[in-house]
Amino acid sequence: MRRIALVTLVVGDYDEAIRFYTEALGFRLAEDTPRPGGSRWVVVEPGTPGAGSGLLLARAEGETQAGRVGDQTGGRVGFFLHTDDFARDHARMTAAGVTFLEEPRHEPYGTVAVFQDLYGNRWDLLQPATD
């Protein structure tokens, strides 16, 4: 079976990114392994281990990568975090300081609100509609 296991997210700092994704978004730290040259292999995952895609948090190296931090999708929503309880997760994330750019809205596909990560990347918090 094929699945996308990891998606790289370029970050400014490993430790601040780990704190945001684990504390504010509730992800778990799956791996943090030192690599040559001071880099690290840092993986965070939402939900059950191995049940979906994880994020490889990669510290920006050089001006080109640093310029992409927070704008990896040109200002579009580029990441979609599904939940089974929108109200619970929205309240928890708001209390943890996550910036939501809009009020929750109900769409035919589910309940959704756009939020920003600590660098400005846009995400949807989405509880898919049930049939």
CSV table of C-alpha atoms in Angstrom, one decimal, residues 8-96:
chain,number,residue,atom,x,y,z
A,8,THR,CA,8.8,18.6,4.9
A,9,LEU,CA,8.0,21.9,6.6
A,10,VAL,CA,10.8,24.4,6.6
A,11,VAL,CA,11.1,26.1,10.1
A,12,GLY,CA,13.2,28.7,11.7
A,13,ASP,CA,14.2,26.8,14.8
A,14,TYR,CA,13.8,23.1,15.7
A,15,ASP,CA,12.9,23.6,19.4
A,16,GLU,CA,10.4,26.4,18.9
A,17,ALA,CA,8.7,24.4,16.1
A,18,ILE,CA,8.6,21.2,18.3
A,19,ARG,CA,7.0,23.2,21.1
A,20,PHE,CA,4.4,24.7,18.8
A,21,TYR,CA,3.4,21.5,17.1
A,22,THR,CA,3.4,19.4,20.3
A,23,GLU,CA,2.0,21.9,22.8
A,24,ALA,CA,-0.3,24.1,20.7
A,25,LEU,CA,-1.5,21.6,18.1
A,26,GLY,CA,-1.2,18.5,20.2
A,27,PHE,CA,1.0,16.5,17.9
A,28,ARG,CA,3.4,14.0,19.3
A,29,LEU,CA,7.2,14.1,18.8
A,30,ALA,CA,7.9,10.9,16.9
A,31,GLU,CA,11.6,11.4,16.3
A,32,ASP,CA,14.4,13.9,17.1
A,33,THR,CA,17.7,12.5,16.0
A,34,PRO,CA,20.9,14.5,15.6
A,35,ARG,CA,22.5,14.7,12.2
A,36,PRO,CA,25.9,15.8,10.9
A,37,GLY,CA,26.5,19.6,10.8
A,38,GLY,CA,24.1,20.4,13.7
A,39,SER,CA,21.0,19.5,11.8
A,40,ARG,CA,18.4,17.1,13.2
A,41,TRP,CA,15.8,14.7,11.8
A,42,VAL,CA,12.7,15.9,13.6
A,43,VAL,CA,9.3,14.3,12.9
A,44,VAL,CA,6.0,15.2,14.5
A,45,GLU,CA,2.7,13.4,14.0
A,46,PRO,CA,-0.9,14.1,14.8
A,47,GLY,CA,-3.0,11.3,16.1
A,48,THR,CA,-2.2,7.6,16.3
A,49,PRO,CA,1.4,6.7,15.4
A,50,GLY,CA,1.7,5.6,11.8
A,51,ALA,CA,-1.9,6.3,11.0
A,52,GLY,CA,-1.3,9.2,8.7
A,53,SER,CA,1.3,11.7,7.4
A,54,GLY,CA,3.8,13.3,9.6
A,55,LEU,CA,5.8,16.5,9.3
A,56,LEU,CA,9.5,16.5,8.9
A,57,LEU,CA,10.5,19.8,10.6
A,58,ALA,CA,13.6,21.0,8.7
A,59,ARG,CA,15.5,24.0,9.9
A,60,ALA,CA,16.0,26.5,7.0
A,61,GLU,CA,19.6,26.6,5.7
A,62,GLY,CA,20.6,29.7,3.7
A,63,GLU,CA,18.7,32.7,2.5
A,64,THR,CA,16.6,30.9,-0.1
A,65,GLN,CA,15.1,28.5,2.4
A,66,ALA,CA,14.8,31.1,5.1
A,67,GLY,CA,12.7,33.2,2.7
A,68,ARG,CA,10.3,30.3,2.4
A,69,VAL,CA,9.6,29.9,6.2
A,70,GLY,CA,6.0,30.7,6.7
A,71,ASP,CA,5.2,31.1,3.1
A,72,GLN,CA,5.7,27.6,1.6
A,73,THR,CA,2.4,27.7,-0.3
A,74,GLY,CA,2.3,31.3,-1.4
A,75,GLY,CA,-0.3,32.4,1.2
A,76,ARG,CA,-2.8,29.6,0.4
A,77,VAL,CA,-4.0,27.1,2.9
A,78,GLY,CA,-1.5,24.3,2.4
A,79,PHE,CA,-2.1,22.0,5.3
A,80,PHE,CA,-5.3,20.3,6.5
A,81,LEU,CA,-5.7,19.0,10.1
A,82,HIS,CA,-8.7,16.7,10.5
A,83,THR,CA,-10.4,16.3,13.8
A,84,ASP,CA,-13.3,14.2,15.1
A,85,ASP,CA,-14.3,17.0,17.5
A,86,PHE,CA,-14.0,20.5,16.1
A,87,ALA,CA,-15.3,22.4,19.1
A,88,ARG,CA,-12.9,20.6,21.5
A,89,ASP,CA,-9.8,21.1,19.3
A,90,HIS,CA,-10.7,24.7,18.4
A,91,ALA,CA,-11.1,25.6,22.1
A,92,ARG,CA,-7.9,23.8,23.1
A,93,MET,CA,-5.9,25.4,20.3
A,94,THR,CA,-7.3,28.9,21.0
A,95,ALA,CA,-6.4,28.5,24.7
A,96,ALA,CA,-2.9,27.5,23.6
